[in-house]
Structures are given as C-alpha cells and as structure tokens.
GROMACS .gro file of C-alpha atoms in nm:
model
   84
    1MET     CA    1   1.732  -0.080  -0.887
    2GLN     CA    2   1.681  -0.275  -1.159
    3ASP     CA    3   1.368  -0.428  -0.958
    4ALA     CA    4   1.208  -0.053  -0.994
    5ILE     CA    5   1.261  -0.001  -1.322
    6ASN     CA    6   1.132  -0.401  -1.431
    7THR     CA    7   0.797  -0.306  -1.222
    8TYR     CA    8   0.805   0.079  -1.447
    9LEU     CA    9   0.851  -0.094  -1.740
   10ARG     CA   10   0.542  -0.420  -1.693
   11ALA     CA   11   0.276  -0.125  -1.527
   12VAL     CA   12   0.364   0.104  -1.919
   13ARG     CA   13   0.310  -0.202  -2.057
   14GLN     CA   14   0.007  -0.321  -1.897
   15THR     CA   15  -0.181   0.070  -1.885
   16HIS     CA   16  -0.097   0.083  -2.265
   17SER     CA   17  -0.186  -0.227  -2.422
   18ALA     CA   18  -0.557  -0.126  -2.214
   19GLY     CA   19  -0.583   0.080  -2.521
   20ASP     CA   20  -0.721   0.418  -2.381
   21ALA     CA   21  -0.393   0.505  -2.175
   22THR     CA   22  -0.320   0.913  -2.136
   23GLU     CA   23  -0.034   1.099  -2.000
   24HIS     CA   24  -0.197   1.103  -1.671
   25SER     CA   25  -0.281   0.684  -1.654
   26TYR     CA   26   0.145   0.633  -1.667
   27ARG     CA   27   0.219   0.888  -1.392
   28PRO     CA   28   0.126   0.621  -1.066
   29ALA     CA   29   0.375   0.403  -1.177
   30PHE     CA   30   0.625   0.667  -1.258
   31LYS     CA   31   0.577   0.822  -0.882
   32THR     CA   32   0.675   0.465  -0.756
   33LEU     CA   33   0.928   0.437  -1.022
   34VAL     CA   34   1.111   0.827  -0.867
   35GLU     CA   35   1.112   0.770  -0.520
   36SER     CA   36   1.277   0.444  -0.546
   37PHE     CA   37   1.580   0.663  -0.636
   38GLY     CA   38   1.634   0.705  -0.247
   39LYS     CA   39   1.517   0.708   0.117
   40GLY     CA   40   1.329   1.044   0.139
   41ILE     CA   41   1.285   1.069  -0.158
   42ARG     CA   42   0.902   1.236  -0.267
   43ALA     CA   43   0.798   1.277  -0.607
   44THR     CA   44   0.422   1.500  -0.609
   45ASN     CA   45   0.230   1.456  -0.845
   46GLU     CA   46   0.075   1.737  -1.028
   47PRO     CA   47   0.198   1.970  -0.751
   48LYS     CA   48   0.139   2.335  -0.692
   49ARG     CA   49   0.267   2.603  -0.951
   50VAL     CA   50   0.614   2.755  -0.900
   51ALA     CA   51   0.849   3.062  -1.040
   52CYS     CA   52   0.892   2.800  -1.322
   53GLY     CA   53   0.508   2.673  -1.426
   54ALA     CA   54   0.328   2.387  -1.366
   55PRO     CA   55   0.577   2.063  -1.396
   56ASP     CA   56   0.389   1.748  -1.348
   57PHE     CA   57   0.602   1.627  -1.035
   58ILE     CA   58   0.827   1.828  -0.812
   59VAL     CA   59   1.090   1.559  -0.648
   60ALA     CA   60   1.255   1.667  -0.310
   61ARG     CA   61   1.343   1.513  -0.012
   62LYS     CA   62   1.361   1.667   0.307
   63ASP     CA   63   1.088   1.922   0.185
   64VAL     CA   64   1.433   1.998  -0.038
   65PRO     CA   65   1.339   2.026  -0.395
   66LEU     CA   66   1.574   1.834  -0.589
   67GLY     CA   67   1.401   1.951  -0.932
   68PHE     CA   68   1.083   1.928  -1.120
   69ILE     CA   69   0.963   1.655  -1.401
   70GLU     CA   70   0.742   1.714  -1.730
   71CYS     CA   71   0.555   1.389  -1.853
   72LYS     CA   72   0.467   1.343  -2.229
   73ASP     CA   73   0.251   1.040  -2.333
   74VAL     CA   74   0.465   0.703  -2.433
   75ASP     CA   75   0.329   0.771  -2.813
   76VAL     CA   76   0.493   1.107  -2.849
   77PRO     CA   77   0.826   1.145  -2.944
   78LEU     CA   78   1.053   1.348  -2.785
   79ASP     CA   79   1.129   1.511  -3.092
   80GLU     CA   80   0.765   1.732  -3.112
   81ALA     CA   81   0.794   1.716  -2.718
   82GLU     CA   82   1.119   1.879  -2.647
   83LYS     CA   83   0.913   2.187  -2.861
   84THR     CA   84   0.622   2.241  -2.608
   0.00000   0.00000   0.00000
C-alpha cells in the first residue's frame, strides 16, 4: 500500500510541477491509487449520473457500488471545496 501511495504522490508532484494542470490532470494517478486498495476494485472516472448527482468517480467491486468520490484541484483549500 505504501508503494501505491508513494507512486501517487510522485505523479501528483510531477503533474503539478508542469504548471498547467487542472483537476482532471490528476485523475489517472488517482484512479490507479484507488484501484490498488483491493483485488477487484474498479474506479470509473466520470460515470453516468446517479441518484446523488454526477460524482467524479464511482468505486465498485464486482459491479457493486462501494462509494462515490468528488475530486478537487490540489490548490483548492478543503474548507472552500466543502461548500461546493
């Protein structure tokens, strides 16, 4: 697990250092991180709308939804993001 987290953090640093990244730029690395959490975990970026709205990711195992994820850009303070 630690290797997956370190790989993710390296990817975020590299993407961020380019200076032109947006929220969507980090999603491939985030998808890889989430899917490393367990065998059969699938993270779908920009899934179809669901009852709760339009999440950025849906996380599932064997087609059973486990949760939804809303992403924000790395430079957005979390207290501000919570309001949206």
